[in-house]
mmCIF file of C-alpha atoms in Angstrom:
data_model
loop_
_atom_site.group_PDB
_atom_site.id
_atom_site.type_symbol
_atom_site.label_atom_id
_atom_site.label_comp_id
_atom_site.label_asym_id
_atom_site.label_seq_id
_atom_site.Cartn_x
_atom_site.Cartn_y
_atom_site.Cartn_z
ATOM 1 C CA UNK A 94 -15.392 -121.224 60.936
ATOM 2 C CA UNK A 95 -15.412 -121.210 65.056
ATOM 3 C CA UNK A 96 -16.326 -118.273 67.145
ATOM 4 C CA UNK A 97 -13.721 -115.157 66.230
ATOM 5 C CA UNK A 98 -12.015 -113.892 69.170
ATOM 6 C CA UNK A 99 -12.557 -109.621 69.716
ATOM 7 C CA UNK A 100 -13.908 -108.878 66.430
ATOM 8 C CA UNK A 101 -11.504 -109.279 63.861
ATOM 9 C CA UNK A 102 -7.878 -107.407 65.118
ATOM 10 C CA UNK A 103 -6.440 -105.307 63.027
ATOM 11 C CA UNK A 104 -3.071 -107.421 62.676
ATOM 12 C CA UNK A 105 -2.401 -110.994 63.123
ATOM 13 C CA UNK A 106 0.056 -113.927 62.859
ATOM 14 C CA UNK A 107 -0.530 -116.899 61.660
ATOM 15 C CA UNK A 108 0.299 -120.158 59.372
ATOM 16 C CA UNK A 109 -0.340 -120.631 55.985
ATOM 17 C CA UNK A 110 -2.415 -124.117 55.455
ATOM 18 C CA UNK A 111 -3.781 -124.365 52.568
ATOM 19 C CA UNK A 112 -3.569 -122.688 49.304
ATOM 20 C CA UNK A 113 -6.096 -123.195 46.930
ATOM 21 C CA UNK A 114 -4.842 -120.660 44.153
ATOM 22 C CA UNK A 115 -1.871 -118.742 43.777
ATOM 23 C CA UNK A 116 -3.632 -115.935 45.437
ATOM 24 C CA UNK A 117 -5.659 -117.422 48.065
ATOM 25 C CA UNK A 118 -3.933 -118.696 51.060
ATOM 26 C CA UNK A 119 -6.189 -120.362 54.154
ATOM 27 C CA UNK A 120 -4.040 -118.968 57.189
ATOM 28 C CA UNK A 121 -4.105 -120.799 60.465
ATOM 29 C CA UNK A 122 -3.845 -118.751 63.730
ATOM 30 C CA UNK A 123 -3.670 -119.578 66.966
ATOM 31 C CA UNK A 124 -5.459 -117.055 69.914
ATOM 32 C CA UNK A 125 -5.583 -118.321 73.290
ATOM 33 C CA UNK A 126 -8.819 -119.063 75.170
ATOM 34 C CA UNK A 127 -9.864 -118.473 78.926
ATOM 35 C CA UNK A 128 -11.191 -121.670 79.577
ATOM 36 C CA UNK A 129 -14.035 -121.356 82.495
ATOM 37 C CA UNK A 130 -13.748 -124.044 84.586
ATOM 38 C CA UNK A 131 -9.709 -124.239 84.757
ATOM 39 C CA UNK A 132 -9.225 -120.950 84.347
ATOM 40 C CA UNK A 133 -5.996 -122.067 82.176
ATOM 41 C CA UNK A 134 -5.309 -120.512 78.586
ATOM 42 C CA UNK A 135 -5.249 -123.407 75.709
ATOM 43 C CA UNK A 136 -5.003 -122.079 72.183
ATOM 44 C CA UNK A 137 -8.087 -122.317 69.991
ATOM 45 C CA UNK A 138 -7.130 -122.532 65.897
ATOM 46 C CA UNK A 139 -9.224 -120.658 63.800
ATOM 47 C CA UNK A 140 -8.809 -120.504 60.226
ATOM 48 C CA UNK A 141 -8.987 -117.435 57.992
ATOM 49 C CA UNK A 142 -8.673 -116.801 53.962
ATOM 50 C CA UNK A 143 -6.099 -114.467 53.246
ATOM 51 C CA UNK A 144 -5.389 -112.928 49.594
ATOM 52 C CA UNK A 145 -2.043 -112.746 48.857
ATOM 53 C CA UNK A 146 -0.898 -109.877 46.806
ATOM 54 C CA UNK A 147 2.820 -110.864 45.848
ATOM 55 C CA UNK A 148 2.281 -114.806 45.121
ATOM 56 C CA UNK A 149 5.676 -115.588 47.185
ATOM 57 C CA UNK A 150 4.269 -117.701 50.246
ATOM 58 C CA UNK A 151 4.545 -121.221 50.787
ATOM 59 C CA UNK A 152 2.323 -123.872 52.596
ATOM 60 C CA UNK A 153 3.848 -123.268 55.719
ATOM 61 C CA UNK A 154 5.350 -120.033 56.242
ATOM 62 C CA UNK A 155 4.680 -117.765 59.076
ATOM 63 C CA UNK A 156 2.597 -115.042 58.240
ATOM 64 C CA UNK A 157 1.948 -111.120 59.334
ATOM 65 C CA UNK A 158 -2.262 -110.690 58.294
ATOM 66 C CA UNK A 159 -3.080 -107.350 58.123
ATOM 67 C CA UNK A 160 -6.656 -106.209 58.331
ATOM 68 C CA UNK A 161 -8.046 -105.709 54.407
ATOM 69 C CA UNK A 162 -10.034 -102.430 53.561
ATOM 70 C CA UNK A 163 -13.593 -103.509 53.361
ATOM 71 C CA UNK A 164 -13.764 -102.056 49.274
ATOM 72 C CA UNK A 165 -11.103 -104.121 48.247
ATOM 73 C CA UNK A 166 -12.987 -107.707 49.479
ATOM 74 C CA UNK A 167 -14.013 -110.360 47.194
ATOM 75 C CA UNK A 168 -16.057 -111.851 49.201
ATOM 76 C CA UNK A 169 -16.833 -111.337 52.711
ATOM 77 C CA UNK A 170 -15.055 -114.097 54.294
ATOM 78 C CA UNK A 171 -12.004 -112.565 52.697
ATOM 79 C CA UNK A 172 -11.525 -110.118 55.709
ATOM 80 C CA UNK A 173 -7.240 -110.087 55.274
ATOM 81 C CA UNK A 174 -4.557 -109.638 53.651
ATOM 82 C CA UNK A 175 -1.169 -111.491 53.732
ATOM 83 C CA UNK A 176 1.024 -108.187 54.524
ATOM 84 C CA UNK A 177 4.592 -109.750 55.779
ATOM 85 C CA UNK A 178 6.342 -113.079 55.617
ATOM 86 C CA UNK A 179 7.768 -113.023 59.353
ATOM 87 C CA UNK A 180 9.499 -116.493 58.957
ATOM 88 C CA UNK A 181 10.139 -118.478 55.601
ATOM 89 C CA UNK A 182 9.633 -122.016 55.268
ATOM 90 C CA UNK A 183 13.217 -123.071 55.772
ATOM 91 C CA UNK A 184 14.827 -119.824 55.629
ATOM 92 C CA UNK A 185 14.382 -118.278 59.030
ATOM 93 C CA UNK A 186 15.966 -115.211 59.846
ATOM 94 C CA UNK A 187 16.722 -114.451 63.408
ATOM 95 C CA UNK A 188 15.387 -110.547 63.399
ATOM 96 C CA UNK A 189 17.983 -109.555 66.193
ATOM 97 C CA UNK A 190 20.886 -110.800 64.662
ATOM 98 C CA UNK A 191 19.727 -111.326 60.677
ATOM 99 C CA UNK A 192 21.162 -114.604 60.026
ATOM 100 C CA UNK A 193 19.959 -117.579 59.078
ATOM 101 C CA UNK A 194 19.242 -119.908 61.842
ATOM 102 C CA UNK A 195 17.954 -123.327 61.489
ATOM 103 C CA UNK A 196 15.973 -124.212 65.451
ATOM 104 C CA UNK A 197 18.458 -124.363 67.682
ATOM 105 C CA UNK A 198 21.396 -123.185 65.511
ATOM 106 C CA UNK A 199 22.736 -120.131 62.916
ATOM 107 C CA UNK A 200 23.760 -121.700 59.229
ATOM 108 C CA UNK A 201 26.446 -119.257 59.108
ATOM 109 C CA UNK A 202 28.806 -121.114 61.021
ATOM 110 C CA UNK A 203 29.544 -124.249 59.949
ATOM 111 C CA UNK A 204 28.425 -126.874 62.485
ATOM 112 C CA UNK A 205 31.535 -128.853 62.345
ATOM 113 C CA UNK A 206 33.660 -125.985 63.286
ATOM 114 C CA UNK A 207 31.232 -125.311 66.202
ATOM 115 C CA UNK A 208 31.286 -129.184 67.474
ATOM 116 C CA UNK A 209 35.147 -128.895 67.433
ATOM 117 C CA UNK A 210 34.991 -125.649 69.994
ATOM 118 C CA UNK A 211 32.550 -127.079 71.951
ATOM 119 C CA UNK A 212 34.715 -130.156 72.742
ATOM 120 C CA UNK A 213 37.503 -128.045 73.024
ATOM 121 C CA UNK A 214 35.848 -126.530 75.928
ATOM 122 C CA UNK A 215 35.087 -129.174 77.464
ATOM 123 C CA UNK A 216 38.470 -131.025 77.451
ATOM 124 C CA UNK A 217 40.147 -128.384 78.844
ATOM 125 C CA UNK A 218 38.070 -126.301 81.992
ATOM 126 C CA UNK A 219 38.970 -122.948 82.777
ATOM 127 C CA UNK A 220 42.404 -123.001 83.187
ATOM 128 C CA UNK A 221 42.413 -119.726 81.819
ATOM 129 C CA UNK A 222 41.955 -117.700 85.195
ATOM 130 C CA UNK A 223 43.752 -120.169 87.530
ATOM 131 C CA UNK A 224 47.154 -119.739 87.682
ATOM 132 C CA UNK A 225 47.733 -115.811 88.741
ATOM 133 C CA UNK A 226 51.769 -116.435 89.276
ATOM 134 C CA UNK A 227 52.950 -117.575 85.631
ATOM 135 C CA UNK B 128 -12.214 -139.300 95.595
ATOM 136 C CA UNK B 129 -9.244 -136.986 94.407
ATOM 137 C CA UNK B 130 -9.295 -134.010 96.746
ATOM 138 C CA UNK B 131 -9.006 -130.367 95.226
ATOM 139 C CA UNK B 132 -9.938 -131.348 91.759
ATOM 140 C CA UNK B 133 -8.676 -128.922 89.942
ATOM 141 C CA UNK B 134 -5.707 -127.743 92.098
ATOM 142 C CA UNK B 135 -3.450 -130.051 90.050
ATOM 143 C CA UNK B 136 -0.404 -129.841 88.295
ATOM 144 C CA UNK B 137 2.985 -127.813 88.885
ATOM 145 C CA UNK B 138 2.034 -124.337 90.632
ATOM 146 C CA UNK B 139 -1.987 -124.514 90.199
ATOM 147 C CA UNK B 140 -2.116 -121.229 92.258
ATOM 148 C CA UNK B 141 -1.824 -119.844 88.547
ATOM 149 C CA UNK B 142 -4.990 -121.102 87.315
ATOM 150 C CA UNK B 143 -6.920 -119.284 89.937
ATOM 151 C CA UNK B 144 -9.012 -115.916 89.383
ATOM 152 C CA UNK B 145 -7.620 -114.076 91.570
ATOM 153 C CA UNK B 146 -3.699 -114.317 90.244
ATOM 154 C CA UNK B 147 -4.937 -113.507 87.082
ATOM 155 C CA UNK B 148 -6.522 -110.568 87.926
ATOM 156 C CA UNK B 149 -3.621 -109.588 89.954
ATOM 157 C CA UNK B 150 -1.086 -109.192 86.594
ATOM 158 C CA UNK B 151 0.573 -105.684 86.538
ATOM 159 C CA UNK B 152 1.298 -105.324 82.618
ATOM 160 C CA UNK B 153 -1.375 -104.106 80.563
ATOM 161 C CA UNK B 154 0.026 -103.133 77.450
ATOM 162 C CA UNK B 155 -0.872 -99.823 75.843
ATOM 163 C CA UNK B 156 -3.640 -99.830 73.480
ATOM 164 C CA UNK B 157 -1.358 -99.562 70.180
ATOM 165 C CA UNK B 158 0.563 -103.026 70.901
ATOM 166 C CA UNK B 159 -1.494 -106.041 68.897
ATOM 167 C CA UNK B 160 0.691 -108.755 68.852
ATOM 168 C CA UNK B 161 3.063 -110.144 71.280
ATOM 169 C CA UNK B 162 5.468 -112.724 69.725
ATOM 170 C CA UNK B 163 7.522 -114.758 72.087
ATOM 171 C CA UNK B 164 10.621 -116.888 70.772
ATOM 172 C CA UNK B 165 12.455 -119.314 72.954
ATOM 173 C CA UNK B 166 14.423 -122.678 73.211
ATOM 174 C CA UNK B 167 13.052 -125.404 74.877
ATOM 175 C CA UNK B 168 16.611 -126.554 76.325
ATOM 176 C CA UNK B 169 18.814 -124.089 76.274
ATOM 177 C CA UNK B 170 19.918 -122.192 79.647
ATOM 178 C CA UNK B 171 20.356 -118.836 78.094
ATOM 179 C CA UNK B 172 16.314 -118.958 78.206
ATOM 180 C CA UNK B 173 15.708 -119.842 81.024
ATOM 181 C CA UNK B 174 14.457 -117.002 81.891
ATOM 182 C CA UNK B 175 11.881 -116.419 79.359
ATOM 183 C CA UNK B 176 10.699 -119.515 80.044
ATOM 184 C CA UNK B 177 10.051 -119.223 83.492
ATOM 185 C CA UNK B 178 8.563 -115.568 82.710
ATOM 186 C CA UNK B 179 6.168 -117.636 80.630
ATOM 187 C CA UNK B 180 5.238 -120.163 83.155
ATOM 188 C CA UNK B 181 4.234 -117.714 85.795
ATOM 189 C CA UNK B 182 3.438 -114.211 83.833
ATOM 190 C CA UNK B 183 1.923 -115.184 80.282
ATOM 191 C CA UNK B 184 -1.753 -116.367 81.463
ATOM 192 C CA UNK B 185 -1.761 -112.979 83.432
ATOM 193 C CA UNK B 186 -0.635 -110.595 80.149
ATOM 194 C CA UNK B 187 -3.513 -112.684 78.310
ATOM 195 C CA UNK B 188 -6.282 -112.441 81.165
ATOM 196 C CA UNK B 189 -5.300 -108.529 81.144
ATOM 197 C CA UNK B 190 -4.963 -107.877 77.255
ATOM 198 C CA UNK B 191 -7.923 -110.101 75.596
ATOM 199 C CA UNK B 192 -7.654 -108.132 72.357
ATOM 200 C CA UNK B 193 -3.337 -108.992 71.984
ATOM 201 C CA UNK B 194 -2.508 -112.542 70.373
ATOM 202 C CA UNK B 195 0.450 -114.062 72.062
ATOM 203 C CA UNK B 196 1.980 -116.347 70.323
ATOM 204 C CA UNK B 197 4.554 -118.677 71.025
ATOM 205 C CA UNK B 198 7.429 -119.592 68.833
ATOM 206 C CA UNK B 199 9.714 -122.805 70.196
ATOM 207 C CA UNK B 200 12.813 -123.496 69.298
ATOM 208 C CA UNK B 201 12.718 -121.939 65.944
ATOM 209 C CA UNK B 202 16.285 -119.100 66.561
ATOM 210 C CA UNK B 203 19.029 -120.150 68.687
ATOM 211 C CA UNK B 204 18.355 -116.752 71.054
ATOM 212 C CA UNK B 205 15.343 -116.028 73.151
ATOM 213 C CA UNK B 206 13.974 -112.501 71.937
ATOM 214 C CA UNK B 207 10.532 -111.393 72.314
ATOM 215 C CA UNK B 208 8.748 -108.887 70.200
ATOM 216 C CA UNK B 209 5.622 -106.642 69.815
ATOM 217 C CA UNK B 210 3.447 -105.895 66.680
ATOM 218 C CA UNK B 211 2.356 -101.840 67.132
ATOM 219 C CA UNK B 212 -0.197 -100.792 64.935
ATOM 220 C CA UNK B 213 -2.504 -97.789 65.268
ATOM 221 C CA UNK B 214 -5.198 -98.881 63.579
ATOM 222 C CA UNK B 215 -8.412 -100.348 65.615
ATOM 223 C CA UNK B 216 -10.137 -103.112 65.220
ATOM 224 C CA UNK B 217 -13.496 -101.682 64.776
ATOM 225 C CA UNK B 218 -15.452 -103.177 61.292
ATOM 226 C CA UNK B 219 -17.045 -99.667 60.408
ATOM 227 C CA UNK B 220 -13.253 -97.961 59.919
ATOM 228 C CA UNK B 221 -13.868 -95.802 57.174
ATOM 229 C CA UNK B 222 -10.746 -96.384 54.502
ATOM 230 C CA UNK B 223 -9.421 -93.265 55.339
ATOM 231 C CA UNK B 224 -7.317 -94.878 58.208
ATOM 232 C CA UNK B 225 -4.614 -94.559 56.562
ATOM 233 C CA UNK B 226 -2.209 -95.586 59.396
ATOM 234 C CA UNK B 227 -2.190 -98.745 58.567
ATOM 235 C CA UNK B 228 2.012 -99.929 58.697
ATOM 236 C CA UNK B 229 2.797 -101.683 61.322
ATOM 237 C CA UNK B 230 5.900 -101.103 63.489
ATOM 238 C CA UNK B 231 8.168 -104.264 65.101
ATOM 239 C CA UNK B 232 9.841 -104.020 68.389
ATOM 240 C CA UNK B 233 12.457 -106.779 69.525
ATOM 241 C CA UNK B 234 13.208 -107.239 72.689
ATOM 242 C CA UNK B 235 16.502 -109.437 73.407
ATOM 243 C CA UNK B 236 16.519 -111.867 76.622
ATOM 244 C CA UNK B 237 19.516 -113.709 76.352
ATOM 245 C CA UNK B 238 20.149 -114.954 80.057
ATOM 246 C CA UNK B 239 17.876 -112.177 81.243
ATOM 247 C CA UNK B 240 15.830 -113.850 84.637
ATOM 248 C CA UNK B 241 11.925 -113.542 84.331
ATOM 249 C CA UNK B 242 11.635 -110.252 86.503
ATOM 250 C CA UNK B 243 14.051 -108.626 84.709
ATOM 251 C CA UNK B 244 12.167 -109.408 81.893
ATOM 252 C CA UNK B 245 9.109 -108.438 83.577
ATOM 253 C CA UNK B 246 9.992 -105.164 84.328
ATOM 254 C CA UNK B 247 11.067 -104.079 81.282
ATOM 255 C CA UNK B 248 7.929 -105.616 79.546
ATOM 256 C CA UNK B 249 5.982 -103.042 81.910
ATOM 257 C CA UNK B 250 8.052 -100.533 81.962
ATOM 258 C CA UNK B 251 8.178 -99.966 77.737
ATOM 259 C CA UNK B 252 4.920 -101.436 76.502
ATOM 260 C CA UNK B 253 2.935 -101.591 79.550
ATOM 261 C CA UNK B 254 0.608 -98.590 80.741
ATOM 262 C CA UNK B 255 1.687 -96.428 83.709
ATOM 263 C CA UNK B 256 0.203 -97.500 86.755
ATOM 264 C CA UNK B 257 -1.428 -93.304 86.907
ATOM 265 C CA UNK B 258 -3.249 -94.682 83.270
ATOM 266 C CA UNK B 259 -4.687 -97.773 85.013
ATOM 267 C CA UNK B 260 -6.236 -95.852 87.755
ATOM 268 C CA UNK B 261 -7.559 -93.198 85.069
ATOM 269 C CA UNK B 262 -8.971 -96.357 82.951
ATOM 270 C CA UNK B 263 -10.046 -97.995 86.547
ATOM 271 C CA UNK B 264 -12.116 -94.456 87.184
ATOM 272 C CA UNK B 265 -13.595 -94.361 83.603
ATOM 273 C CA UNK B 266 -14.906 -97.757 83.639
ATOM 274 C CA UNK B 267 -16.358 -97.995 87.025
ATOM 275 C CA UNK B 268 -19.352 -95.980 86.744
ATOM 276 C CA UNK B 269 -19.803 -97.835 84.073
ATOM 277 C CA UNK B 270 -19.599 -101.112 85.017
ATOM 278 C CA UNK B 271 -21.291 -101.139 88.876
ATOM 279 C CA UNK B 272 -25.269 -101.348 87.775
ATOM 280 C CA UNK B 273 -26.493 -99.865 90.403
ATOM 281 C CA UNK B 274 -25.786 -96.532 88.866
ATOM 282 C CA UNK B 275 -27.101 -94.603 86.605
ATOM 283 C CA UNK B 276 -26.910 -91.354 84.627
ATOM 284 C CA UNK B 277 -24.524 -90.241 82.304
ATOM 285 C CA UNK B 278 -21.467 -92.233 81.540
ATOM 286 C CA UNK B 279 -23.604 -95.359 83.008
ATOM 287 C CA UNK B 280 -24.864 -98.439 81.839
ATOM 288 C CA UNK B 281 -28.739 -96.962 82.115
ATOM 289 C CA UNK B 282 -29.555 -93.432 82.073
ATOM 290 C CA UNK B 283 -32.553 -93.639 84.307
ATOM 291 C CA UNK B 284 -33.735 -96.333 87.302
ATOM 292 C CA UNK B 285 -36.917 -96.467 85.376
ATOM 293 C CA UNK B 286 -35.388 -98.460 82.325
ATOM 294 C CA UNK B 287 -34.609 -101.490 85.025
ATOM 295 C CA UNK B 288 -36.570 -104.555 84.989
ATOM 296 C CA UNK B 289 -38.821 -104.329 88.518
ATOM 297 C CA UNK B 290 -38.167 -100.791 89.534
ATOM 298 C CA UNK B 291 -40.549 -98.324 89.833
ATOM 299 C CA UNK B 292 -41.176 -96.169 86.458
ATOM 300 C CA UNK B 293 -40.574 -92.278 86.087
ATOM 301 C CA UNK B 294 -43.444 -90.083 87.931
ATOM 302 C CA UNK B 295 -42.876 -87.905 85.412
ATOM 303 C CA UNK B 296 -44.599 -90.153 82.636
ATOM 304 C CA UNK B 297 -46.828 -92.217 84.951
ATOM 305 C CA UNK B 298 -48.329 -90.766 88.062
ATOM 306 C CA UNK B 299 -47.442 -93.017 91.315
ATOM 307 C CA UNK B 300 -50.209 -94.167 93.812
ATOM 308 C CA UNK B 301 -51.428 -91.620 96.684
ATOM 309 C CA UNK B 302 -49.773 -93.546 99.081
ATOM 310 C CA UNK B 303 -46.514 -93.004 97.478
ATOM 311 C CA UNK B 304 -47.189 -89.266 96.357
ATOM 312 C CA UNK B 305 -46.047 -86.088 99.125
ATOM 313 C CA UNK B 306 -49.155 -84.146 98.036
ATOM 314 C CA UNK B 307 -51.074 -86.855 99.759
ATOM 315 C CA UNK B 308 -48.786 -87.759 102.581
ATOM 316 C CA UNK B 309 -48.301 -84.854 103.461
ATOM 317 C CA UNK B 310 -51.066 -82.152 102.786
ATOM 318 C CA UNK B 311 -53.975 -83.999 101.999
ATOM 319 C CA UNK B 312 -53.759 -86.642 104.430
ATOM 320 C CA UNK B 313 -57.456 -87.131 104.931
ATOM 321 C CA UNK B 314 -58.096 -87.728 101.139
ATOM 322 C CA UNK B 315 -55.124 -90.251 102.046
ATOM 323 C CA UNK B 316 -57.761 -91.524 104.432
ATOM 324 C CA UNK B 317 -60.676 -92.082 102.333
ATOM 325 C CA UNK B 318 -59.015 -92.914 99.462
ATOM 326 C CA UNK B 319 -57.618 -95.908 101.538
ATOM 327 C CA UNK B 320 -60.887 -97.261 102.597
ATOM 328 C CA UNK B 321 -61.831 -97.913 98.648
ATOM 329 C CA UNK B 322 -58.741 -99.424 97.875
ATOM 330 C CA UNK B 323 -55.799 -100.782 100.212
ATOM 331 C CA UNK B 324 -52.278 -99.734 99.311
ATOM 332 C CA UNK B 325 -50.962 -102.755 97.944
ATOM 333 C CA UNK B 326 -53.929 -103.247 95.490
ATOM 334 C CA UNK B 327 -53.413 -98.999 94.250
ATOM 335 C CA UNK B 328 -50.001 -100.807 93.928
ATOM 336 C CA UNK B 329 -50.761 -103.810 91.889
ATOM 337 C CA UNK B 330 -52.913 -101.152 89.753
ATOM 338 C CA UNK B 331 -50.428 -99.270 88.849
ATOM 339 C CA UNK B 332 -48.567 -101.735 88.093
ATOM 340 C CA UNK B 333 -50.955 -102.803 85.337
ATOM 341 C CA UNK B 334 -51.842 -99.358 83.933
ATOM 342 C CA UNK B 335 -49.470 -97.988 80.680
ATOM 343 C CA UNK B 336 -48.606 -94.944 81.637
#
């Protein structure tokens, strides 16, 4: 494991890598580094075991790691706990809105319907506002 | 040979020391994450992007302890968000800390510009500029060596490497001592013939106490 940033925060985000059992989940997590001689920010990976209470994550989800009381660990590298699923492998929720997006667009409109307007648009430029005497 | 060498790339007036230490957010201590979502090509985030480009180093130099994390291109709208949580970091919390939900905070930026963004980043997460200047006080005794005392990084001179220890503990030579300089100036005298004043020196440097 590489050097840990501020002494273990209290809540983090990360990815999940690995899991070796249903229960143990290997979370990567990206925190970004001063780097001295640039003085630029690059983002150093460190890895940390998470248990995983409710079984429901996937190799690859984005995950909320909250900080584990120290009775409950296994094992002291154990230090978290996987508290939230922020964004599901393939089912991302856009939090302002709530629906499901896919990158760069929402799955509840159907893209063909949303190709159509956009060409629409295009064809025909605002000729909404131009003509004041009709 | 390439002149400034590491002046390179677009704007490198943000990779110097002193723009970093000129950032005006520092986010109160309760925030812990801050999540920022964006499109890479889109023009409604433009703005967040360009907030990134010029403010995100200096909200990282000024908040060590906060993860920012970046999230491209992964919802159609640029939206940034914070992770509060009362709970410290510190490894010896007892588990009666029993604050220990989290709270989300989404902040929309749909064809917001940067400062906009800015400003509202500061003005809802970020401390007042009256805390800074209270934080500022706190830490200054604290961090300027050359003091000491209460609230300081050493509580007496003596405990510095090279300075001279506390009279109290170890008496100082005459030379350095008012009784002698000042009252009994001709034991001063004789006292001076034995020994020189940089040799009582080097001797007391050697004694214990």
């Amino acid at each position: 494991m590489a050097a840990q940033v501020a002494n273990l925060p209290s809540l983090i985000i990360g990815r999940v890598l690995t899991k070796s059992n249903t229960t143990t989940a290997i979370v990567r997590v990206l925190q970004m580094q001063l780097d001295d001689k640039f003085d630029m920010f690059f983002n150093q990976r460190i890895d940390y075991k998470a248990f995983d209470k409710r079984e429901k994550t996937k190799v690859g989800d984005i995950v909320l790691l909250k900080k584990r009381p120290t009775l409950d660990c296994r094992y002291p590298l154990e230090r978290y706990e996987i508290s939230e699923i922020v964004y599901e492998l393939g089912r991302i929720k856009d939090p302002l809105t709530g629906r499901p997006c896919n990158g760069l667009r929402y799955l509840d409109e159907s893209f063909v319907a949303k190709e159509r307007e956009d060409q629409l648009k295009r064809s025909v430029p605002t000729t909404l506002n131009a003509l004041p005497n009709k | 040979m390439p002149a400034p060498m590491f002046m390179r790339g677009a704007a490198p007036w943000r990779n110097t020391l002193a723009y970093l230490e000129s950032g005006k957010i520092i986010f109160r201590p309760i925030v812990r994450i801050f999540t920022l979502n964006y499109t890479l090509d889109k023009p409604d985030s433009d703005g967040l992007r360009r907030f990134i480009f010029w403010h995100l180093a200096q909200i990282q130099y000024k908040n060590p302890n906060v993860q920012c994390v970046q999230f491209k291109n992964t919802t159609p709208t640029p939206f940034v968000s914070f992770y509060l949580s009362r709970s410290s970091s510190d490894d010896t919390e007892s588990e009666a800390n029993s604050d220990n939900d989290y709270d989300i905070v989404h902040m929309d930026c749909y064809k917001k510009t940067s400062n906009e963004i800015h400003d509202s980043i500061r003005r809802v997460m970020g401390k007042s500029e009256l805390q800074q200047r209270i934080d500022l006080e706190l830490t200054a005794r604290l961090e300027n060596p050359a003091n000491f005392g209460k609230d300081c990084a050493h509580y007496c001179m003596c405990l510095v490497y090279g300075q001279m220890s506390c009279p109290g503990r170890k008496v100082l030579p005459e030379h350095l001592r008012g009784k002698f300089t000042r009252y009994k100036i001709d034991e001063l005298d004789e006292m001076r013939k034995k020994i020189s004043d940089e040799e009582a020196l080097k001797e007391y440097w050697k004694r214990p106490f």
